[in-house]
mmCIF file of C-alpha atoms and ligand atoms in Angstrom:
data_model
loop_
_atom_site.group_PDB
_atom_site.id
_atom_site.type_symbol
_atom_site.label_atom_id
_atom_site.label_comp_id
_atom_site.label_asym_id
_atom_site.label_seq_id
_atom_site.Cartn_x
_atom_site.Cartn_y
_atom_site.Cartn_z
ATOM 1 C CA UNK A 2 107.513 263.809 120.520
ATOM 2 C CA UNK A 3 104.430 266.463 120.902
ATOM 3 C CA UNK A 4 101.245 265.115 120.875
ATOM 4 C CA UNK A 5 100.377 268.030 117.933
ATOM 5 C CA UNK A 6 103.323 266.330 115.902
ATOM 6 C CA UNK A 7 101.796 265.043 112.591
ATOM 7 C CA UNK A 8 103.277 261.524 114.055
ATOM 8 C CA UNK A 9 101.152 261.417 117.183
ATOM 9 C CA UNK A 10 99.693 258.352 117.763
ATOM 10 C CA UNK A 11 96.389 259.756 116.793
ATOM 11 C CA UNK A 12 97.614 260.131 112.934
ATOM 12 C CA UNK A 13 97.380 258.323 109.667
ATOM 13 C CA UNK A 14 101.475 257.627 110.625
ATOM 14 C CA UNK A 15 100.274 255.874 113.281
ATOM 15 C CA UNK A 16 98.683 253.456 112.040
ATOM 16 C CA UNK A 17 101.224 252.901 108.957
ATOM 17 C CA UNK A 18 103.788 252.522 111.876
ATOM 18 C CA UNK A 19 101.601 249.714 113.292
ATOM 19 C CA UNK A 20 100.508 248.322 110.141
ATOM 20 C CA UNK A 21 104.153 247.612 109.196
ATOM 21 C CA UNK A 22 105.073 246.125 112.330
ATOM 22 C CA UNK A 23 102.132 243.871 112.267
ATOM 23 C CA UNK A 24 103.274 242.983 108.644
ATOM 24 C CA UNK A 25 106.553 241.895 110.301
ATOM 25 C CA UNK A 26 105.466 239.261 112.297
ATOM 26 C CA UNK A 27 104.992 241.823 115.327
ATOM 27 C CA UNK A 28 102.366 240.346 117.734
ATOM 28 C CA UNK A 29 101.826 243.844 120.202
ATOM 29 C CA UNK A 30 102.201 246.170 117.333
ATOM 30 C CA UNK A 31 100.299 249.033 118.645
ATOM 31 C CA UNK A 32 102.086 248.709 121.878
ATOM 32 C CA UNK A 33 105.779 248.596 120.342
ATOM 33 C CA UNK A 34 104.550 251.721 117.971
ATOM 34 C CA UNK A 35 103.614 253.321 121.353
ATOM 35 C CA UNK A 36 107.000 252.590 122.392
ATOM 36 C CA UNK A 37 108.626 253.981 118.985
ATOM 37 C CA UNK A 38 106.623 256.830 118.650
ATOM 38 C CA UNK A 39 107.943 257.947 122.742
ATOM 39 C CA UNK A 40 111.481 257.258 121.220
ATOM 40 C CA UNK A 41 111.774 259.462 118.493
ATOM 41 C CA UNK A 42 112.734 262.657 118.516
ATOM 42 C CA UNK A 43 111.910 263.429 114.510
ATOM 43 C CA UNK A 44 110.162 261.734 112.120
ATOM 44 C CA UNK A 45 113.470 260.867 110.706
ATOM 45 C CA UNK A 46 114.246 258.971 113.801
ATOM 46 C CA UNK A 47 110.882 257.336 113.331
ATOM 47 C CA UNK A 48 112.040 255.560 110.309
ATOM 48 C CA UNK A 49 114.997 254.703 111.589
ATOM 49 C CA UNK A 50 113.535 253.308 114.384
ATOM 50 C CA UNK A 51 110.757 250.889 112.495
ATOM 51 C CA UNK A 52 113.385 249.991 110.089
ATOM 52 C CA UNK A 53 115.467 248.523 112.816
ATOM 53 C CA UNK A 54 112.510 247.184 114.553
ATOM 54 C CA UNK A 55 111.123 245.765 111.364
ATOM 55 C CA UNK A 56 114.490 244.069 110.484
ATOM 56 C CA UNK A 57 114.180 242.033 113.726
ATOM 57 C CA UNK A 58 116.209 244.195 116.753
ATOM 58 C CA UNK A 59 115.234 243.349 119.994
ATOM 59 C CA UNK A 60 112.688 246.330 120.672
ATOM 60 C CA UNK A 61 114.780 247.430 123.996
ATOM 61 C CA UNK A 62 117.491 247.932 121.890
ATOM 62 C CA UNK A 63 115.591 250.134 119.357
ATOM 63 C CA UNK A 64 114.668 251.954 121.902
ATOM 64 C CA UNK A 65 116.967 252.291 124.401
ATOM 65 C CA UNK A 66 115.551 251.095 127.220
ATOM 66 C CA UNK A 67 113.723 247.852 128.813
ATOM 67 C CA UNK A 68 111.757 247.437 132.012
ATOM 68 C CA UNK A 69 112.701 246.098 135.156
ATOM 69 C CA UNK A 70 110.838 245.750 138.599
ATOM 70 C CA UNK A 71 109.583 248.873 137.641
ATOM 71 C CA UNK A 72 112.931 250.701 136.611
ATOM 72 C CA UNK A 73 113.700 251.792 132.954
ATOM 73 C CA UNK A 74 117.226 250.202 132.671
ATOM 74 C CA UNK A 75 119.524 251.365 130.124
ATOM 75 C CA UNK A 76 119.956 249.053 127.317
ATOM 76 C CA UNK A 77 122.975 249.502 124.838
ATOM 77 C CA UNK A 78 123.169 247.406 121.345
ATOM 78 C CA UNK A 79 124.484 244.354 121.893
ATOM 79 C CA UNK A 80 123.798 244.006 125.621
ATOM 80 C CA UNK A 81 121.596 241.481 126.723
ATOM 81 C CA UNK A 82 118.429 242.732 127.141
ATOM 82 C CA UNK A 83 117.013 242.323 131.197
ATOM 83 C CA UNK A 84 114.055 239.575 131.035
ATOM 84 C CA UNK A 85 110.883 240.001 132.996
ATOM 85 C CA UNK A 86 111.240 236.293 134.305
ATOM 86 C CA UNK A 87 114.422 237.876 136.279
ATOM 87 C CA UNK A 88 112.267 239.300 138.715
ATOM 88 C CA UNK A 89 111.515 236.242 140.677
ATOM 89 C CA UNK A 90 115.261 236.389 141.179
ATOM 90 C CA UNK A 91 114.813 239.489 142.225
ATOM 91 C CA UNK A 92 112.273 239.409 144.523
ATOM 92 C CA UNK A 93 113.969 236.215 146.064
ATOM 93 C CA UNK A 94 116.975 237.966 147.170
ATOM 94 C CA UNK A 95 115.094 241.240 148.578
ATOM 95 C CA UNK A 96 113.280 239.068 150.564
ATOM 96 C CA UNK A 97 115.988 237.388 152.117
ATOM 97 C CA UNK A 98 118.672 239.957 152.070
ATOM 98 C CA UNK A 99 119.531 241.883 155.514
ATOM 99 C CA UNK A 100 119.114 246.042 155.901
ATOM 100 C CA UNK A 101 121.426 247.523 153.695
ATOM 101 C CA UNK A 102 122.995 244.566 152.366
ATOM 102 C CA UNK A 103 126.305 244.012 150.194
ATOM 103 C CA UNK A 104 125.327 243.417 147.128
ATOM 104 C CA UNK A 105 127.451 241.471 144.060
ATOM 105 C CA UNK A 106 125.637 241.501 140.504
ATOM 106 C CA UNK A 107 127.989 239.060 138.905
ATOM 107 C CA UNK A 108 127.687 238.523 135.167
ATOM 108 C CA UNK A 109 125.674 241.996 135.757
ATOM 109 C CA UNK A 110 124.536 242.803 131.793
ATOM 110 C CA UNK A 111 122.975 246.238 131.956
ATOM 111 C CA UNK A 112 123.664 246.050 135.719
ATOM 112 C CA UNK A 113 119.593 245.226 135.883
ATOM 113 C CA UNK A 114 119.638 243.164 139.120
ATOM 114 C CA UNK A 115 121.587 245.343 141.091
ATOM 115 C CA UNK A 116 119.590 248.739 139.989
ATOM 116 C CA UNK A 117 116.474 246.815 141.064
ATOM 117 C CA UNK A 118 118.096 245.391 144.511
ATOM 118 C CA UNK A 119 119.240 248.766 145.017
ATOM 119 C CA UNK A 120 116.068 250.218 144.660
ATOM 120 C CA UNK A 121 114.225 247.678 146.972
ATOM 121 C CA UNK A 122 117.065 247.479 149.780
ATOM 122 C CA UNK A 123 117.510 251.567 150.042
ATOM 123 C CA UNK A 124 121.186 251.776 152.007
ATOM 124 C CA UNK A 125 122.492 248.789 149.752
ATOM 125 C CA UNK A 126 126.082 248.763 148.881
ATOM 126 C CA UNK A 127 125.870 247.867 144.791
ATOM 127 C CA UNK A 128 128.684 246.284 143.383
ATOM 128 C CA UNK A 129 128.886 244.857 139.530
ATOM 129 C CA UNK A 130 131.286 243.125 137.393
ATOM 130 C CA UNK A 131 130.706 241.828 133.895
ATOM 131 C CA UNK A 132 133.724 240.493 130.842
ATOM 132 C CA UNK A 133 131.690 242.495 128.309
ATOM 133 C CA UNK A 134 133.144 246.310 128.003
ATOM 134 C CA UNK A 135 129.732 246.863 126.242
ATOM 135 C CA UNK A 136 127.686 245.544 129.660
ATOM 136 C CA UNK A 137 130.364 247.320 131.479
ATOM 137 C CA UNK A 138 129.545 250.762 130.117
ATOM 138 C CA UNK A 139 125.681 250.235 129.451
ATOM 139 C CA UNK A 140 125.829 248.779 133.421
ATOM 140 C CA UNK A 141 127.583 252.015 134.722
ATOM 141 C CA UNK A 142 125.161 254.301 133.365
ATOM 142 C CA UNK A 143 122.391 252.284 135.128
ATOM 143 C CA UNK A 144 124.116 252.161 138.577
ATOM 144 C CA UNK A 145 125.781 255.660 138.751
ATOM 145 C CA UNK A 146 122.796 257.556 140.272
ATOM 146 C CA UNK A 147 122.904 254.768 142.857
ATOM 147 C CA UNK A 148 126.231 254.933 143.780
ATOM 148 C CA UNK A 149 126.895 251.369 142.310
ATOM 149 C CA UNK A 150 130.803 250.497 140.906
ATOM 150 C CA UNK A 151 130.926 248.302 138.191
ATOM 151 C CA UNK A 152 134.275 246.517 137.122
ATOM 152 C CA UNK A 153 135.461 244.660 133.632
ATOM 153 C CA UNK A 154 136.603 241.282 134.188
ATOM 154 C CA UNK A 155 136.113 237.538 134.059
ATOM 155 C CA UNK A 156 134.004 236.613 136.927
ATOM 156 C CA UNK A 157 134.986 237.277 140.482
ATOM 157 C CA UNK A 158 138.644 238.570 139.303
ATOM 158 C CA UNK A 159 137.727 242.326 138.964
ATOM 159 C CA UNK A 160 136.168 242.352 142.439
ATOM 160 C CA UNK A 161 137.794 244.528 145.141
ATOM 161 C CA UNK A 162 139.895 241.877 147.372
ATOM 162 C CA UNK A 163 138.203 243.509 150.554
ATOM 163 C CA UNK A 164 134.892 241.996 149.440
ATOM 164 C CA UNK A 165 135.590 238.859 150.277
ATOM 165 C CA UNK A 166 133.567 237.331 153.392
ATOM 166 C CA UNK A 167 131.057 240.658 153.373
ATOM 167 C CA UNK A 168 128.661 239.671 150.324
ATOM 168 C CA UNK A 169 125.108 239.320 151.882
ATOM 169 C CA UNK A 170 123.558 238.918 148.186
ATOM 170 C CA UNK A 171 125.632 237.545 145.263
ATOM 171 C CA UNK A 172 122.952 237.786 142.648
ATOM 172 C CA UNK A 173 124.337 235.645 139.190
ATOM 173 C CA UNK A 174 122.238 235.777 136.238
ATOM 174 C CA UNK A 175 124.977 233.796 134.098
ATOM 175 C CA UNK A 176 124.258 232.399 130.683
ATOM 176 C CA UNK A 177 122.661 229.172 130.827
ATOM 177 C CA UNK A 178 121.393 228.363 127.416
ATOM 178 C CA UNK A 179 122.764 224.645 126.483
ATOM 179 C CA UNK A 180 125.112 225.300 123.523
ATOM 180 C CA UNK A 181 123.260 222.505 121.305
ATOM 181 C CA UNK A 182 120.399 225.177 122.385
ATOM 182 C CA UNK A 183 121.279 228.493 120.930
ATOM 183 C CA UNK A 184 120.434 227.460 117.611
ATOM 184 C CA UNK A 185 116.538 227.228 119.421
ATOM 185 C CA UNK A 186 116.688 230.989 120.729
ATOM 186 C CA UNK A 187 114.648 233.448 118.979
ATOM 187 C CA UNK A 188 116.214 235.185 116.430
ATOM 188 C CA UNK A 189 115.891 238.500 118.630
ATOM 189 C CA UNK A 190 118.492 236.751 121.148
ATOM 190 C CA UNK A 191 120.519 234.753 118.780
ATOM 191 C CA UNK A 192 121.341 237.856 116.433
ATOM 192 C CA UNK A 193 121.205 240.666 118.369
ATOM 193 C CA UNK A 194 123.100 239.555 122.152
ATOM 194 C CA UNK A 195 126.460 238.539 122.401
ATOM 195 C CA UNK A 196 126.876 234.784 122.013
ATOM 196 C CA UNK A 197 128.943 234.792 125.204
ATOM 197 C CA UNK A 198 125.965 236.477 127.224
ATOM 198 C CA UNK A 199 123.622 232.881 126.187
ATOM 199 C CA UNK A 200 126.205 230.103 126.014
ATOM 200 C CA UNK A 201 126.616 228.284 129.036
ATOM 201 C CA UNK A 202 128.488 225.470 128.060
ATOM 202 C CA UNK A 203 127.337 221.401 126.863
ATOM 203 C CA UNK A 204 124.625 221.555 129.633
ATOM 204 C CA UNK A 205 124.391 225.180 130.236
ATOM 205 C CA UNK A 206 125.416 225.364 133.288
ATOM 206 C CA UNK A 207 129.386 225.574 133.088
ATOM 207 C CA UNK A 208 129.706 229.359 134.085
ATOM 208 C CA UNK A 209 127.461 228.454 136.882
ATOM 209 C CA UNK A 210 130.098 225.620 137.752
ATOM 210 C CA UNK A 211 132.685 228.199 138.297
ATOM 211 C CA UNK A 212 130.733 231.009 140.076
ATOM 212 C CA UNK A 213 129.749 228.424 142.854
ATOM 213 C CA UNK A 214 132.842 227.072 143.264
ATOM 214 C CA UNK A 215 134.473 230.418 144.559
ATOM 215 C CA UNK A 216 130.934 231.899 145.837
ATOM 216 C CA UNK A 217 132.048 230.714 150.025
ATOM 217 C CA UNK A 218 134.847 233.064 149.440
ATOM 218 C CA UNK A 219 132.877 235.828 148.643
ATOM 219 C CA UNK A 220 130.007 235.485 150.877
ATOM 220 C CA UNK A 221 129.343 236.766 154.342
ATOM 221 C CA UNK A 222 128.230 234.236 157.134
ATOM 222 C CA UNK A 223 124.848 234.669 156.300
ATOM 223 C CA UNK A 224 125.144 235.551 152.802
ATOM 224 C CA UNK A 225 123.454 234.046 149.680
ATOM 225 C CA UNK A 226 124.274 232.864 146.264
ATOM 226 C CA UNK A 227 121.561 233.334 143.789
ATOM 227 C CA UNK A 228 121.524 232.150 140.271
ATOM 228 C CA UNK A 229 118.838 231.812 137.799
ATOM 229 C CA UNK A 230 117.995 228.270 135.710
ATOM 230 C CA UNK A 231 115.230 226.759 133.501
ATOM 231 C CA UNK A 232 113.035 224.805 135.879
ATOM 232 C CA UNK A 233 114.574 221.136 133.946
ATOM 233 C CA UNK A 234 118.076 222.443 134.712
ATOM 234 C CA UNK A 235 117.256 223.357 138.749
ATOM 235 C CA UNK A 236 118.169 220.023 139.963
ATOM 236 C CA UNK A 237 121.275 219.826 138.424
ATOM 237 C CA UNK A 238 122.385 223.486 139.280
ATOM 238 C CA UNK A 239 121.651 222.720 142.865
ATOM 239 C CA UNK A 240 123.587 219.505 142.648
ATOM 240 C CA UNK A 241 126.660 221.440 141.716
ATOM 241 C CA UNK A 242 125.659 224.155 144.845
ATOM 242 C CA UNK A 243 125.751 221.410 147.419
ATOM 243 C CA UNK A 244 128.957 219.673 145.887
ATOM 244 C CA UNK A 245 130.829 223.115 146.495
ATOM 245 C CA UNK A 246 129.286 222.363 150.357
ATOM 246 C CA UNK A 247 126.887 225.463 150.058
ATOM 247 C CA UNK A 248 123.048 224.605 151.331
ATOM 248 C CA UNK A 249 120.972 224.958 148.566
ATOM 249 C CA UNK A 250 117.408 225.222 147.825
ATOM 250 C CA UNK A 251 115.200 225.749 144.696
ATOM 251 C CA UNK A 252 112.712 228.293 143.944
ATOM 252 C CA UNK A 253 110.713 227.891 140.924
ATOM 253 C CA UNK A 254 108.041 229.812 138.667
ATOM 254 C CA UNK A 255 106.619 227.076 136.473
ATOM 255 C CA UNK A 256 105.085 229.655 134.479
ATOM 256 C CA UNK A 257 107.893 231.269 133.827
ATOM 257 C CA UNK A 258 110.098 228.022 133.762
ATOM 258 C CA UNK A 259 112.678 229.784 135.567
ATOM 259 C CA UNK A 260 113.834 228.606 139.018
ATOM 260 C CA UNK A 261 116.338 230.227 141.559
ATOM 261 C CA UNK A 262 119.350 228.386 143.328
ATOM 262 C CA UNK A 263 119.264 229.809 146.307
ATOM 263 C CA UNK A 264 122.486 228.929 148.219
ATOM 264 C CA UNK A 265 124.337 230.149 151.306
ATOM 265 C CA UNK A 266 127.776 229.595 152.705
ATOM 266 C CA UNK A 267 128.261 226.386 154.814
ATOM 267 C CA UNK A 268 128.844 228.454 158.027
ATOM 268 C CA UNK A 269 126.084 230.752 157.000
HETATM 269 C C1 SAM B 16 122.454 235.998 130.701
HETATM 270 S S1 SAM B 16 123.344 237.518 130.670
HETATM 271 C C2 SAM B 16 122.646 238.226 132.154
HETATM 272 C C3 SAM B 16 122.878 239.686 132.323
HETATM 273 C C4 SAM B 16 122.172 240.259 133.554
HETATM 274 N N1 SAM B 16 122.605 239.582 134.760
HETATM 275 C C5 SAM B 16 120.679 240.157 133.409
HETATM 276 O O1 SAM B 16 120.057 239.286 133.993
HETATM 277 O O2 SAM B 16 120.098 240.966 132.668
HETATM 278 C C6 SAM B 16 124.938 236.966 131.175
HETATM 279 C C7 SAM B 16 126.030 238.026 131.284
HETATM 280 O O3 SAM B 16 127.218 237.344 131.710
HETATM 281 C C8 SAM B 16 128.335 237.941 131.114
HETATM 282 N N2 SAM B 16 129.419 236.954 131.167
HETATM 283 C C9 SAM B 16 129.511 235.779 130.512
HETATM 284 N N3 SAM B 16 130.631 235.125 130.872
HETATM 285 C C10 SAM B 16 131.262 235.912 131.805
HETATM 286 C C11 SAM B 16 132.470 235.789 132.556
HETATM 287 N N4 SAM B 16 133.236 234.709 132.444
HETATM 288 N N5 SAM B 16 132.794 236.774 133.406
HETATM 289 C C12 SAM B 16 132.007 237.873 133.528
HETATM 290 N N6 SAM B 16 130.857 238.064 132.826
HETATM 291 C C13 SAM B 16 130.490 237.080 131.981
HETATM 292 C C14 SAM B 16 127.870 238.294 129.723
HETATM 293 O O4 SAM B 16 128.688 239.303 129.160
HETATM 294 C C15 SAM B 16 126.423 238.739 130.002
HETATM 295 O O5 SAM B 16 126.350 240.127 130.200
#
């Protein structure tokens, strides 16, 4: 929007916009107006917008967009929305992945992960697969300028067959939220992403179950498995790792209560 637009962020509109939000419970009103203001391409949109917002929509889906080790990823309606605490996963695979590795985003959402390991490892080789034909399409856009292919499918079964034995990163964001725990999420997550995108089973960590128990197919010699926890379920996620005879270790962010099973393939 022009900054001479009577709904610049200098205006009396302005500060309605924030005053509303602020109303609604919204703790970084100003910067979410910000945000709203950049989004809209009319004042009608503007409405539209802070209506949504107002009514409790994740603000990434309001506006289209969320960010992500410095990218603006794509975010569609629906699609669950990239979380900063990903990062650390992130930056634990860049660190440890070889030049121009092979990289699997499994369970890939908006396709986040591999945008962001794509942009960090230039020469990486981006493949994505998600069940979701909503993360599918909102993942495609995000990858296409990076020459990333995304496929629909449960799990590993959309992946190209030739894959197998060449994945040097197999970066897995699955859902991990207990299911007595999605009651707990904030409303933002538990009405606006799709229940299958949270739920990871009794103790969370069912889809996790399943990834590592085909990941030594997938991976090269020296590839690695990461997959994202809360810091209470890390021991228990790498329990299930070394079962499947991959060697496992934990990286965790208290602060963020996330941790990272890192495993690699027993030959690896
Ligand atoms: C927690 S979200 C993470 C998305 C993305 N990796 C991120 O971090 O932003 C989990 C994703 O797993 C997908 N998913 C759940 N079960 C799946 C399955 N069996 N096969 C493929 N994708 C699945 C959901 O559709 C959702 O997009």
């Amino acid at each position: 929007m022009p900054a001479s637009s009577p709904y610049s962020p200098s205006s009396s509109a302005f500060s309605a916009v924030v005053d509303r939000l602020r109303g609604d419970g919204c703790v970084f009103a100003e910067d979410e107006a910000r945000l709203l203001f950049s989004a809209a391409s009319a004042p009608s949109d503007l409405d539209a917008l802070v209506e949504r917002r107002a009514a409790g929509e994740p603000l990434e889906h309001v506006v289209g967009w969320a960010e992500f080790c410095g990218l603006r990823i794509a975010v569609d309606p629906g699609v669950f929305v990239p979380r900063r605490r990903t990062e650390f996963l992130v930056r634990q695979a860049a660190a440890r992945a070889p030049a121009e590795p092979v990289v699997v985003d499994l369970c890939c959402g908006t396709g986040a992960l591999g945008a962001a390991l794509a942009a960090l490892r230039p020469g990486a080789e981006v493949h994505a697969a998600d069940a979701d034909p909503a993360a599918v399409a909102c993942a495609r856009r995000n990858l296409a300028g990076l020459g990333g292919r995304v496929y629909a499918g449960d799990l590993y079964d959309p992946l190209p067959r030739g894959l197998r034995g060449r994945v040097d990163v197999l970066a897995a964001n699955v859902p991990y939220v207990p299911t007595g725990e999605i009651g707990l999420l904030p409303g933002e997550a538990r009405d606006h992403e799709a229940r299958s995108a949270l739920d990871g089973g009794p103790d969370g960590l069912d889809v996790l179950r399943r990834v590592s128990a085909a990941a030594a197919d997938w991976l090269a010699p020296d590839g690695l498995l990461l997959s994202e926890t809360s810091v209470r379920q890390a021991p228990a996620a790498a329990a299930i790792a070394a079962a499947d005879g991959l060697a496992v270790r934990v990286a965790a962010d208290e602060e963020a209560d996330t941790a990272v099973v890192v495993a690699t393939a027993p030959n690896g």
